PDB file of C-alpha atoms in Angstrom:
ATOM      1  CA  UNK A   4     -62.617 -19.799 -49.589  1.00  0.00           C
ATOM      2  CA  UNK A   5     -62.377 -17.427 -53.094  1.00  0.00           C
ATOM      3  CA  UNK A   6     -66.304 -16.252 -54.269  1.00  0.00           C
ATOM      4  CA  UNK A   7     -68.077 -18.721 -56.901  1.00  0.00           C
ATOM      5  CA  UNK A   8     -68.260 -17.199 -60.011  1.00  0.00           C
ATOM      6  CA  UNK A   9     -70.322 -19.475 -61.830  1.00  0.00           C
ATOM      7  CA  UNK A  10     -73.368 -18.719 -60.886  1.00  0.00           C
ATOM      8  CA  UNK A  11     -77.121 -19.635 -62.590  1.00  0.00           C
ATOM      9  CA  UNK A  12     -79.421 -16.820 -62.051  1.00  0.00           C
ATOM     10  CA  UNK A  13     -83.270 -15.974 -62.636  1.00  0.00           C
ATOM     11  CA  UNK A  14     -82.460 -15.469 -65.915  1.00  0.00           C
ATOM     12  CA  UNK A  15     -80.113 -16.779 -68.705  1.00  0.00           C
ATOM     13  CA  UNK A  16     -76.794 -15.243 -69.564  1.00  0.00           C
ATOM     14  CA  UNK A  17     -78.393 -15.075 -73.315  1.00  0.00           C
ATOM     15  CA  UNK A  18     -81.707 -13.807 -71.943  1.00  0.00           C
ATOM     16  CA  UNK A  19     -79.531 -11.235 -70.702  1.00  0.00           C
ATOM     17  CA  UNK A  20     -77.240 -10.347 -73.750  1.00  0.00           C
ATOM     18  CA  UNK A  21     -81.092 -10.185 -75.892  1.00  0.00           C
ATOM     19  CA  UNK A  22     -82.991  -8.372 -73.745  1.00  0.00           C
ATOM     20  CA  UNK A  23     -80.342  -5.404 -72.801  1.00  0.00           C
ATOM     21  CA  UNK A  24     -78.684  -5.458 -76.197  1.00  0.00           C
ATOM     22  CA  UNK A  25     -82.506  -4.386 -78.054  1.00  0.00           C
ATOM     23  CA  UNK A  26     -82.503  -1.705 -75.239  1.00  0.00           C
ATOM     24  CA  UNK A  27     -79.018  -0.288 -76.266  1.00  0.00           C
ATOM     25  CA  UNK A  28     -80.408  -0.446 -80.138  1.00  0.00           C
ATOM     26  CA  UNK A  29     -83.580   0.884 -79.511  1.00  0.00           C
ATOM     27  CA  UNK A  30     -81.983   3.638 -77.471  1.00  0.00           C
ATOM     28  CA  UNK A  31     -79.375   4.798 -80.337  1.00  0.00           C
ATOM     29  CA  UNK A  32     -81.697   4.830 -83.087  1.00  0.00           C
ATOM     30  CA  UNK A  33     -84.138   7.616 -80.990  1.00  0.00           C
ATOM     31  CA  UNK A  34     -81.693   9.413 -78.884  1.00  0.00           C
ATOM     32  CA  UNK A  35     -78.523   9.576 -80.615  1.00  0.00           C
ATOM     33  CA  UNK A  36     -79.396  13.254 -81.840  1.00  0.00           C
ATOM     34  CA  UNK A  37     -80.043  14.160 -78.381  1.00  0.00           C
ATOM     35  CA  UNK A  38     -76.657  12.763 -76.524  1.00  0.00           C
ATOM     36  CA  UNK A  39     -75.112  14.995 -79.385  1.00  0.00           C
ATOM     37  CA  UNK A  40     -76.477  18.059 -78.358  1.00  0.00           C
ATOM     38  CA  UNK A  41     -75.533  17.092 -74.643  1.00  0.00           C
ATOM     39  CA  UNK A  42     -72.068  16.801 -75.195  1.00  0.00           C
ATOM     40  CA  UNK A  43     -71.837  20.181 -77.176  1.00  0.00           C
ATOM     41  CA  UNK A  44     -73.357  21.834 -74.577  1.00  0.00           C
ATOM     42  CA  UNK A  45     -71.163  20.574 -72.031  1.00  0.00           C
ATOM     43  CA  UNK A  46     -67.932  21.065 -74.112  1.00  0.00           C
ATOM     44  CA  UNK A  47     -68.817  24.567 -75.214  1.00  0.00           C
ATOM     45  CA  UNK A  48     -67.083  27.041 -72.923  1.00  0.00           C
ATOM     46  CA  UNK A  49     -68.895  30.112 -73.864  1.00  0.00           C
ATOM     47  CA  UNK A  50     -71.920  31.829 -72.086  1.00  0.00           C
ATOM     48  CA  UNK A  51     -74.667  29.895 -73.721  1.00  0.00           C
ATOM     49  CA  UNK A  52     -77.714  32.194 -74.761  1.00  0.00           C
ATOM     50  CA  UNK A  53     -80.647  32.089 -76.937  1.00  0.00           C
ATOM     51  CA  UNK A  54     -79.221  33.758 -79.672  1.00  0.00           C
ATOM     52  CA  UNK A  55     -76.113  31.485 -79.994  1.00  0.00           C
ATOM     53  CA  UNK A  56     -77.537  28.241 -78.938  1.00  0.00           C
ATOM     54  CA  UNK A  57     -78.271  27.652 -82.614  1.00  0.00           C
ATOM     55  CA  UNK A  58     -74.497  28.043 -83.596  1.00  0.00           C
ATOM     56  CA  UNK A  59     -73.360  25.766 -80.436  1.00  0.00           C
ATOM     57  CA  UNK A  60     -75.689  22.543 -81.134  1.00  0.00           C
ATOM     58  CA  UNK A  61     -75.205  22.834 -84.987  1.00  0.00           C
ATOM     59  CA  UNK A  62     -72.426  24.591 -85.770  1.00  0.00           C
ATOM     60  CA  UNK A  63     -71.721  24.944 -89.175  1.00  0.00           C
ATOM     61  CA  UNK A  64     -74.729  23.752 -90.027  1.00  0.00           C
ATOM     62  CA  UNK A  65     -76.537  26.486 -87.782  1.00  0.00           C
ATOM     63  CA  UNK A  66     -78.072  27.821 -90.890  1.00  0.00           C
ATOM     64  CA  UNK A  67     -78.802  25.567 -92.959  1.00  0.00           C
ATOM     65  CA  UNK A  68     -82.238  23.987 -93.822  1.00  0.00           C
ATOM     66  CA  UNK A  69     -83.977  21.895 -91.248  1.00  0.00           C
ATOM     67  CA  UNK A  70     -83.148  18.436 -91.977  1.00  0.00           C
ATOM     68  CA  UNK A  71     -79.711  19.169 -92.911  1.00  0.00           C
ATOM     69  CA  UNK A  72     -79.663  20.519 -89.724  1.00  0.00           C
ATOM     70  CA  UNK A  73     -80.949  17.022 -88.387  1.00  0.00           C
ATOM     71  CA  UNK A  74     -78.666  14.603 -89.983  1.00  0.00           C
ATOM     72  CA  UNK A  75     -75.807  16.814 -88.869  1.00  0.00           C
ATOM     73  CA  UNK A  76     -76.965  15.110 -85.287  1.00  0.00           C
ATOM     74  CA  UNK A  77     -75.786  12.164 -86.091  1.00  0.00           C
ATOM     75  CA  UNK A  78     -71.823  12.167 -86.423  1.00  0.00           C
ATOM     76  CA  UNK A  79     -70.058   8.990 -84.829  1.00  0.00           C
ATOM     77  CA  UNK A  80     -73.115   7.180 -85.812  1.00  0.00           C
ATOM     78  CA  UNK A  81     -71.208   3.884 -86.215  1.00  0.00           C
ATOM     79  CA  UNK A  82     -68.921   4.485 -83.141  1.00  0.00           C
ATOM     80  CA  UNK A  83     -71.621   5.017 -81.282  1.00  0.00           C
ATOM     81  CA  UNK A  84     -73.766   1.997 -82.149  1.00  0.00           C
ATOM     82  CA  UNK A  85     -70.310  -0.319 -81.006  1.00  0.00           C
ATOM     83  CA  UNK A  86     -69.991   1.386 -77.455  1.00  0.00           C
ATOM     84  CA  UNK A  87     -74.101   1.967 -77.283  1.00  0.00           C
ATOM     85  CA  UNK A  88     -74.719  -1.475 -77.600  1.00  0.00           C
ATOM     86  CA  UNK A  89     -71.799  -2.703 -75.808  1.00  0.00           C
ATOM     87  CA  UNK A  90     -72.191  -0.977 -73.024  1.00  0.00           C
ATOM     88  CA  UNK A  91     -75.828  -1.487 -72.255  1.00  0.00           C
ATOM     89  CA  UNK A  92     -75.328  -5.598 -72.810  1.00  0.00           C
ATOM     90  CA  UNK A  93     -72.219  -5.229 -70.517  1.00  0.00           C
ATOM     91  CA  UNK A  94     -74.536  -2.539 -68.129  1.00  0.00           C
ATOM     92  CA  UNK A  95     -77.742  -3.894 -67.708  1.00  0.00           C
ATOM     93  CA  UNK A  96     -76.598  -7.668 -68.348  1.00  0.00           C
ATOM     94  CA  UNK A  97     -73.546  -7.651 -66.154  1.00  0.00           C
ATOM     95  CA  UNK A  98     -75.508  -5.969 -63.409  1.00  0.00           C
ATOM     96  CA  UNK A  99     -77.234  -8.508 -62.254  1.00  0.00           C
ATOM     97  CA  UNK A 100     -74.926 -11.306 -62.917  1.00  0.00           C
ATOM     98  CA  UNK A 101     -72.522  -9.967 -60.609  1.00  0.00           C
ATOM     99  CA  UNK A 102     -75.364  -9.497 -58.328  1.00  0.00           C
ATOM    100  CA  UNK A 103     -75.807 -13.102 -58.327  1.00  0.00           C
ATOM    101  CA  UNK A 104     -71.819 -13.694 -57.782  1.00  0.00           C
ATOM    102  CA  UNK A 105     -72.582 -11.287 -54.534  1.00  0.00           C
ATOM    103  CA  UNK A 106     -75.972 -12.947 -53.722  1.00  0.00           C
ATOM    104  CA  UNK A 107     -74.418 -16.577 -53.782  1.00  0.00           C
ATOM    105  CA  UNK A 108     -71.084 -15.170 -52.069  1.00  0.00           C
ATOM    106  CA  UNK A 109     -71.514 -12.276 -49.933  1.00  0.00           C
ATOM    107  CA  UNK A 110     -75.531 -12.313 -48.890  1.00  0.00           C
ATOM    108  CA  UNK A 111     -74.855 -12.947 -45.428  1.00  0.00           C
ATOM    109  CA  UNK A 112     -72.352 -10.286 -45.097  1.00  0.00           C
ATOM    110  CA  UNK A 113     -75.064  -7.244 -46.469  1.00  0.00           C
ATOM    111  CA  UNK A 114     -77.842  -8.970 -44.401  1.00  0.00           C
ATOM    112  CA  UNK A 115     -75.532  -8.850 -41.405  1.00  0.00           C
ATOM    113  CA  UNK A 116     -74.291  -5.586 -41.821  1.00  0.00           C
ATOM    114  CA  UNK A 117     -77.529  -3.754 -43.512  1.00  0.00           C
ATOM    115  CA  UNK A 118     -80.579  -6.282 -42.337  1.00  0.00           C
ATOM    116  CA  UNK A 119     -82.408  -8.479 -45.265  1.00  0.00           C
ATOM    117  CA  UNK A 120     -84.148  -6.256 -47.005  1.00  0.00           C
ATOM    118  CA  UNK A 121     -81.722  -3.114 -47.050  1.00  0.00           C
ATOM    119  CA  UNK A 122     -79.255  -5.483 -47.610  1.00  0.00           C
ATOM    120  CA  UNK A 123     -80.339  -6.986 -50.878  1.00  0.00           C
ATOM    121  CA  UNK A 124     -80.695  -3.699 -52.052  1.00  0.00           C
ATOM    122  CA  UNK A 125     -77.638  -2.764 -51.121  1.00  0.00           C
ATOM    123  CA  UNK A 126     -76.024  -5.823 -53.134  1.00  0.00           C
ATOM    124  CA  UNK A 127     -77.793  -4.168 -56.131  1.00  0.00           C
ATOM    125  CA  UNK A 128     -76.509  -0.965 -55.576  1.00  0.00           C
ATOM    126  CA  UNK A 129     -72.694  -2.402 -55.186  1.00  0.00           C
ATOM    127  CA  UNK A 130     -72.981  -5.195 -58.376  1.00  0.00           C
ATOM    128  CA  UNK A 131     -74.203  -1.814 -60.654  1.00  0.00           C
ATOM    129  CA  UNK A 132     -71.038   0.376 -58.997  1.00  0.00           C
ATOM    130  CA  UNK A 133     -68.735  -2.501 -59.940  1.00  0.00           C
ATOM    131  CA  UNK A 134     -70.268  -2.982 -63.193  1.00  0.00           C
ATOM    132  CA  UNK A 135     -69.811   1.151 -63.703  1.00  0.00           C
ATOM    133  CA  UNK A 136     -66.153   0.499 -62.681  1.00  0.00           C
ATOM    134  CA  UNK A 137     -65.285  -2.241 -65.386  1.00  0.00           C
ATOM    135  CA  UNK A 138     -67.202   0.014 -67.897  1.00  0.00           C
ATOM    136  CA  UNK A 139     -63.899   1.508 -68.220  1.00  0.00           C
ATOM    137  CA  UNK A 140     -63.161  -1.366 -70.822  1.00  0.00           C
ATOM    138  CA  UNK A 141     -65.002   0.387 -73.194  1.00  0.00           C
ATOM    139  CA  UNK A 142     -63.708   3.937 -73.288  1.00  0.00           C
ATOM    140  CA  UNK A 143     -61.654   3.965 -77.026  1.00  0.00           C
ATOM    141  CA  UNK A 144     -65.129   3.633 -78.189  1.00  0.00           C
ATOM    142  CA  UNK A 145     -66.728   6.386 -75.776  1.00  0.00           C
ATOM    143  CA  UNK A 146     -63.588   8.593 -76.367  1.00  0.00           C
ATOM    144  CA  UNK A 147     -64.128   7.953 -80.516  1.00  0.00           C
ATOM    145  CA  UNK A 148     -68.024   8.507 -80.348  1.00  0.00           C
ATOM    146  CA  UNK A 149     -67.483  12.126 -78.606  1.00  0.00           C
ATOM    147  CA  UNK A 150     -64.914  12.987 -80.626  1.00  0.00           C
ATOM    148  CA  UNK A 151     -67.153  12.271 -83.444  1.00  0.00           C
ATOM    149  CA  UNK A 152     -69.854  14.400 -81.794  1.00  0.00           C
ATOM    150  CA  UNK A 153     -67.482  17.607 -81.027  1.00  0.00           C
ATOM    151  CA  UNK A 154     -64.416  17.491 -82.340  1.00  0.00           C
ATOM    152  CA  UNK A 155     -64.106  15.849 -85.872  1.00  0.00           C
ATOM    153  CA  UNK A 156     -61.009  17.597 -86.908  1.00  0.00           C
ATOM    154  CA  UNK A 157     -59.689  15.312 -84.842  1.00  0.00           C
ATOM    155  CA  UNK A 158     -59.936  12.105 -87.474  1.00  0.00           C
ATOM    156  CA  UNK A 159     -58.036  13.707 -89.916  1.00  0.00           C
ATOM    157  CA  UNK A 160     -59.517  11.273 -92.610  1.00  0.00           C
ATOM    158  CA  UNK A 161     -58.499   8.700 -90.771  1.00  0.00           C
ATOM    159  CA  UNK A 162     -60.281   4.677 -90.335  1.00  0.00           C
ATOM    160  CA  UNK A 163     -61.155   3.663 -87.091  1.00  0.00           C
ATOM    161  CA  UNK A 164     -58.263   1.214 -87.438  1.00  0.00           C
ATOM    162  CA  UNK A 165     -55.498   3.144 -88.314  1.00  0.00           C
ATOM    163  CA  UNK A 166     -56.801   5.549 -85.168  1.00  0.00           C
ATOM    164  CA  UNK A 167     -56.270   2.561 -82.719  1.00  0.00           C
ATOM    165  CA  UNK A 168     -52.996   1.602 -84.308  1.00  0.00           C
ATOM    166  CA  UNK A 169     -51.631   5.168 -83.967  1.00  0.00           C
ATOM    167  CA  UNK A 170     -53.093   6.348 -80.646  1.00  0.00           C
ATOM    168  CA  UNK A 171     -52.753   3.450 -78.543  1.00  0.00           C
ATOM    169  CA  UNK A 172     -53.273   3.656 -74.781  1.00  0.00           C
ATOM    170  CA  UNK A 173     -54.150   7.463 -75.677  1.00  0.00           C
ATOM    171  CA  UNK A 174     -57.809   6.240 -76.096  1.00  0.00           C
ATOM    172  CA  UNK A 175     -57.916   5.301 -72.664  1.00  0.00           C
ATOM    173  CA  UNK A 176     -57.700   9.366 -71.862  1.00  0.00           C
ATOM    174  CA  UNK A 177     -59.676  10.361 -69.261  1.00  0.00           C
ATOM    175  CA  UNK A 178     -60.004   6.696 -67.605  1.00  0.00           C
ATOM    176  CA  UNK A 179     -60.054   7.737 -63.852  1.00  0.00           C
ATOM    177  CA  UNK A 180     -62.536  10.291 -64.265  1.00  0.00           C
ATOM    178  CA  UNK A 181     -64.546   7.660 -65.584  1.00  0.00           C
ATOM    179  CA  UNK A 182     -64.228   5.712 -63.151  1.00  0.00           C
ATOM    180  CA  UNK A 183     -64.803   8.032 -60.457  1.00  0.00           C
ATOM    181  CA  UNK A 184     -68.094   9.417 -62.636  1.00  0.00           C
ATOM    182  CA  UNK A 185     -69.089   5.449 -63.085  1.00  0.00           C
ATOM    183  CA  UNK A 186     -68.670   4.191 -59.840  1.00  0.00           C
ATOM    184  CA  UNK A 187     -71.419   6.599 -58.046  1.00  0.00           C
ATOM    185  CA  UNK A 188     -73.298   7.156 -61.005  1.00  0.00           C
ATOM    186  CA  UNK A 189     -74.103   3.746 -61.512  1.00  0.00           C
ATOM    187  CA  UNK A 190     -74.598   2.605 -57.529  1.00  0.00           C
ATOM    188  CA  UNK A 191     -77.235   5.616 -57.908  1.00  0.00           C
ATOM    189  CA  UNK A 192     -78.734   4.251 -60.767  1.00  0.00           C
ATOM    190  CA  UNK A 193     -79.414   0.807 -59.568  1.00  0.00           C
ATOM    191  CA  UNK A 194     -79.556   2.057 -55.754  1.00  0.00           C
ATOM    192  CA  UNK A 195     -82.330   4.282 -56.553  1.00  0.00           C
ATOM    193  CA  UNK A 196     -84.319   2.095 -58.507  1.00  0.00           C
ATOM    194  CA  UNK A 197     -84.133  -0.946 -56.152  1.00  0.00           C
ATOM    195  CA  UNK A 198     -85.322   1.692 -53.478  1.00  0.00           C
ATOM    196  CA  UNK A 199     -88.179   2.655 -55.136  1.00  0.00           C
ATOM    197  CA  UNK A 200     -89.253  -0.962 -56.276  1.00  0.00           C
ATOM    198  CA  UNK A 201     -88.960  -1.977 -52.664  1.00  0.00           C
ATOM    199  CA  UNK A 202     -90.531   0.970 -50.665  1.00  0.00           C
ATOM    200  CA  UNK A 203     -92.370   3.017 -52.509  1.00  0.00           C
ATOM    201  CA  UNK A 204     -93.942  -0.075 -55.392  1.00  0.00           C
ATOM    202  CA  UNK A 205     -93.716  -2.798 -52.898  1.00  0.00           C
ATOM    203  CA  UNK A 206     -92.064  -4.987 -55.348  1.00  0.00           C
ATOM    204  CA  UNK A 207     -89.694  -7.883 -53.370  1.00  0.00           C
ATOM    205  CA  UNK A 208     -88.975  -9.567 -56.587  1.00  0.00           C
ATOM    206  CA  UNK A 209     -87.653  -7.602 -58.824  1.00  0.00           C
ATOM    207  CA  UNK A 210     -87.845  -9.284 -61.757  1.00  0.00           C
ATOM    208  CA  UNK A 211     -91.589  -9.819 -61.453  1.00  0.00           C
ATOM    209  CA  UNK A 212     -92.172  -6.077 -61.617  1.00  0.00           C
ATOM    210  CA  UNK A 213     -94.893  -4.709 -64.630  1.00  0.00           C
ATOM    211  CA  UNK A 214     -93.214  -2.388 -67.028  1.00  0.00           C
ATOM    212  CA  UNK A 215     -94.869  -0.026 -65.120  1.00  0.00           C
ATOM    213  CA  UNK A 216     -92.851  -0.398 -62.436  1.00  0.00           C
ATOM    214  CA  UNK A 217     -90.287  -0.462 -63.921  1.00  0.00           C
ATOM    215  CA  UNK A 218     -90.850   2.713 -65.437  1.00  0.00           C
ATOM    216  CA  UNK A 219     -91.429   4.414 -62.152  1.00  0.00           C
ATOM    217  CA  UNK A 220     -88.191   3.178 -60.641  1.00  0.00           C
ATOM    218  CA  UNK A 221     -85.885   3.965 -63.847  1.00  0.00           C
ATOM    219  CA  UNK A 222     -86.941   7.419 -63.654  1.00  0.00           C
ATOM    220  CA  UNK A 223     -85.788   7.555 -60.051  1.00  0.00           C
ATOM    221  CA  UNK A 224     -82.576   5.805 -60.636  1.00  0.00           C
ATOM    222  CA  UNK A 225     -81.458   7.906 -63.605  1.00  0.00           C
ATOM    223  CA  UNK A 226     -82.476  11.395 -62.544  1.00  0.00           C
ATOM    224  CA  UNK A 227     -80.317   9.938 -59.414  1.00  0.00           C
ATOM    225  CA  UNK A 228     -77.560   8.177 -61.592  1.00  0.00           C
ATOM    226  CA  UNK A 229     -77.068  11.856 -63.403  1.00  0.00           C
ATOM    227  CA  UNK A 230     -77.479  14.639 -60.878  1.00  0.00           C
ATOM    228  CA  UNK A 231     -74.552  12.514 -58.919  1.00  0.00           C
ATOM    229  CA  UNK A 232     -72.254  12.126 -62.252  1.00  0.00           C
ATOM    230  CA  UNK A 233     -72.749  15.115 -63.783  1.00  0.00           C
ATOM    231  CA  UNK A 234     -69.468  17.144 -62.700  1.00  0.00           C
ATOM    232  CA  UNK A 235     -67.110  14.301 -63.524  1.00  0.00           C
ATOM    233  CA  UNK A 236     -68.710  13.587 -66.567  1.00  0.00           C
ATOM    234  CA  UNK A 237     -68.641  17.332 -67.511  1.00  0.00           C
ATOM    235  CA  UNK A 238     -64.421  16.466 -67.078  1.00  0.00           C
ATOM    236  CA  UNK A 239     -64.366  13.470 -68.837  1.00  0.00           C
ATOM    237  CA  UNK A 240     -66.153  14.877 -71.444  1.00  0.00           C
ATOM    238  CA  UNK A 241     -63.720  17.512 -72.070  1.00  0.00           C
ATOM    239  CA  UNK A 242     -61.074  15.632 -71.667  1.00  0.00           C
ATOM    240  CA  UNK A 243     -61.878  13.155 -74.213  1.00  0.00           C
ATOM    241  CA  UNK A 244     -62.919  15.546 -76.975  1.00  0.00           C
ATOM    242  CA  UNK A 245     -59.978  17.119 -76.956  1.00  0.00           C
ATOM    243  CA  UNK A 246     -57.215  16.319 -80.046  1.00  0.00           C
ATOM    244  CA  UNK A 247     -55.361  13.067 -79.483  1.00  0.00           C
ATOM    245  CA  UNK A 248     -52.250  14.813 -79.321  1.00  0.00           C
ATOM    246  CA  UNK A 249     -53.852  17.468 -76.214  1.00  0.00           C
ATOM    247  CA  UNK A 250     -52.547  15.614 -73.251  1.00  0.00           C
ATOM    248  CA  UNK A 251     -54.706  18.164 -71.048  1.00  0.00           C
ATOM    249  CA  UNK A 252     -54.943  16.869 -67.322  1.00  0.00           C
ATOM    250  CA  UNK A 253     -57.922  16.398 -65.736  1.00  0.00           C
ATOM    251  CA  UNK A 254     -57.066  19.096 -62.557  1.00  0.00           C
ATOM    252  CA  UNK A 255     -56.206  20.789 -64.963  1.00  0.00           C
ATOM    253  CA  UNK A 256     -59.376  21.226 -66.529  1.00  0.00           C
ATOM    254  CA  UNK A 257     -61.197  21.575 -63.379  1.00  0.00           C
ATOM    255  CA  UNK A 258     -58.931  24.977 -62.080  1.00  0.00           C
ATOM    256  CA  UNK A 259     -59.376  26.426 -65.373  1.00  0.00           C
ATOM    257  CA  UNK A 260     -63.237  25.501 -65.341  1.00  0.00           C
ATOM    258  CA  UNK A 261     -63.746  26.950 -61.669  1.00  0.00           C
ATOM    259  CA  UNK A 262     -61.470  30.036 -62.389  1.00  0.00           C
ATOM    260  CA  UNK A 263     -63.393  31.062 -66.192  1.00  0.00           C
ATOM    261  CA  UNK A 264     -66.782  29.647 -65.648  1.00  0.00           C
ATOM    262  CA  UNK A 265     -67.956  29.409 -61.924  1.00  0.00           C
ATOM    263  CA  UNK A 266     -68.086  26.351 -59.991  1.00  0.00           C
ATOM    264  CA  UNK A 267     -71.695  25.801 -61.296  1.00  0.00           C
ATOM    265  CA  UNK A 268     -70.204  25.123 -64.923  1.00  0.00           C
ATOM    266  CA  UNK A 269     -69.512  21.499 -63.194  1.00  0.00           C
ATOM    267  CA  UNK A 270     -73.194  21.053 -64.083  1.00  0.00           C
ATOM    268  CA  UNK A 271     -73.248  22.334 -67.526  1.00  0.00           C
ATOM    269  CA  UNK A 272     -76.017  20.524 -69.149  1.00  0.00           C
ATOM    270  CA  UNK A 273     -77.127  18.860 -66.360  1.00  0.00           C
ATOM    271  CA  UNK A 274     -80.709  20.606 -67.309  1.00  0.00           C
ATOM    272  CA  UNK A 275     -80.843  19.225 -70.645  1.00  0.00           C
ATOM    273  CA  UNK A 276     -79.503  15.721 -69.542  1.00  0.00           C
ATOM    274  CA  UNK A 277     -82.451  15.707 -67.113  1.00  0.00           C
ATOM    275  CA  UNK A 278     -85.066  16.761 -69.866  1.00  0.00           C
ATOM    276  CA  UNK A 279     -83.926  14.739 -72.094  1.00  0.00           C
ATOM    277  CA  UNK A 280     -80.846  12.262 -72.145  1.00  0.00           C
ATOM    278  CA  UNK A 281     -82.854  11.328 -68.469  1.00  0.00           C
ATOM    279  CA  UNK A 282     -85.449   9.584 -70.555  1.00  0.00           C
ATOM    280  CA  UNK A 283     -82.728   7.881 -72.638  1.00  0.00           C
ATOM    281  CA  UNK A 284     -81.588   5.931 -69.596  1.00  0.00           C
ATOM    282  CA  UNK A 285     -85.163   5.661 -68.638  1.00  0.00           C
ATOM    283  CA  UNK A 286     -86.510   4.562 -72.049  1.00  0.00           C
ATOM    284  CA  UNK A 287     -83.439   1.635 -72.084  1.00  0.00           C
ATOM    285  CA  UNK A 288     -82.937   0.654 -68.652  1.00  0.00           C
ATOM    286  CA  UNK A 289     -87.109   0.146 -68.488  1.00  0.00           C
ATOM    287  CA  UNK A 290     -86.838  -1.854 -72.083  1.00  0.00           C
ATOM    288  CA  UNK A 291     -83.598  -4.192 -70.419  1.00  0.00           C
ATOM    289  CA  UNK A 292     -85.653  -4.970 -67.247  1.00  0.00           C
ATOM    290  CA  UNK A 293     -88.500  -5.746 -68.730  1.00  0.00           C
ATOM    291  CA  UNK A 294     -87.358  -7.868 -72.114  1.00  0.00           C
ATOM    292  CA  UNK A 295     -84.739  -9.717 -70.417  1.00  0.00           C
ATOM    293  CA  UNK A 296     -87.545 -11.757 -68.079  1.00  0.00           C
ATOM    294  CA  UNK A 297     -89.633 -12.064 -71.043  1.00  0.00           C
ATOM    295  CA  UNK A 298     -86.371 -13.447 -73.365  1.00  0.00           C
ATOM    296  CA  UNK A 299     -85.775 -15.679 -69.640  1.00  0.00           C
ATOM    297  CA  UNK A 300     -89.246 -17.635 -71.003  1.00  0.00           C
ATOM    298  CA  UNK A 301     -87.439 -18.930 -73.886  1.00  0.00           C
ATOM    299  CA  UNK A 302     -83.529 -18.596 -73.864  1.00  0.00           C
TER     300      UNK A 302
END
C-alpha cells in the first residue's frame, strides 16, 4: 500500500503557516545583519585579524559613520524576505506535516526498530531531515540573497526577473552540497530538540511544551544543527557567492580550501554562527513552536 499523505495533525495547516511565517518575519527584522556578517566571514579567504575585521565585515563602508555601516549590513533584504519567510513556513510548518505522514504510515516500523519512546524522537528527526532535503527548491532565493550580501557586483544592475530568465538552472548551483548540508543539519535540529524535551525536560506531548521548554530545546537543536552542518555550509556559501558565469565545483573548493587555509577552515565562522546565528535559529524555532499551537486554538 502507498503511504497516506492526507493526514490531519493536532494543528491545522493554517496555524502552521501563520506560526512559522510569523517566526520568519520576526527573525528577518532582527537578525538579517547578523546573517550578513556570518556570510562575509565565511566567504573571506584571507586571515582574519582585529585590524582587518572591520574591512571584512563592512567592506567599502569600513571607515563610514556608524549609521552608514549599519545600513551596509542590509543588502539583499528583499531577497532575504522572500527566502527566509518561505523557508520558515516550509521548514517549521512542513516538518510537523511530514511527521504526521510518518506517524500515520510508519509508526509501527519506527516503534519496532527503536522502541516507542525513541521511535517517536526518530520520526521527528527523520521528518526534519526530509524537510531539509526538500528545502533545495528554495535554493535560487538563497543564492540571490547570498550574492547580494557578499558579491553584489554579480548582479550588474539586473533585476530579479531578468536574472531568473538569463541564469536559469545556474541558480541551483551547489544544490548537491545544500542537500548534503540540510539532511544532517535538519535531522540534528529536530532530533536534538525532541531528545531535550523528552529526556531532559520530561515533555511527552511536544505540542504542549511551554515557551521556556521550547526555548531550551531550541538551543540544543540549534547548536547541534549548526555544528553538524558547518563544513558543508562553508562550501555551499563559497559556491553560491561566486559570479554567475563562474563554475567552480565543490570538490575543487574543498581541495583549495584545505590546501591554502587548512582543514579547520571548513569550520570558519562556526564560533560567530553559534554565538549570533545560533540565537537567530533558537529565536525563530522557539517562536514557531510556541505560536503554531497558539494559532491552532483559533484557526
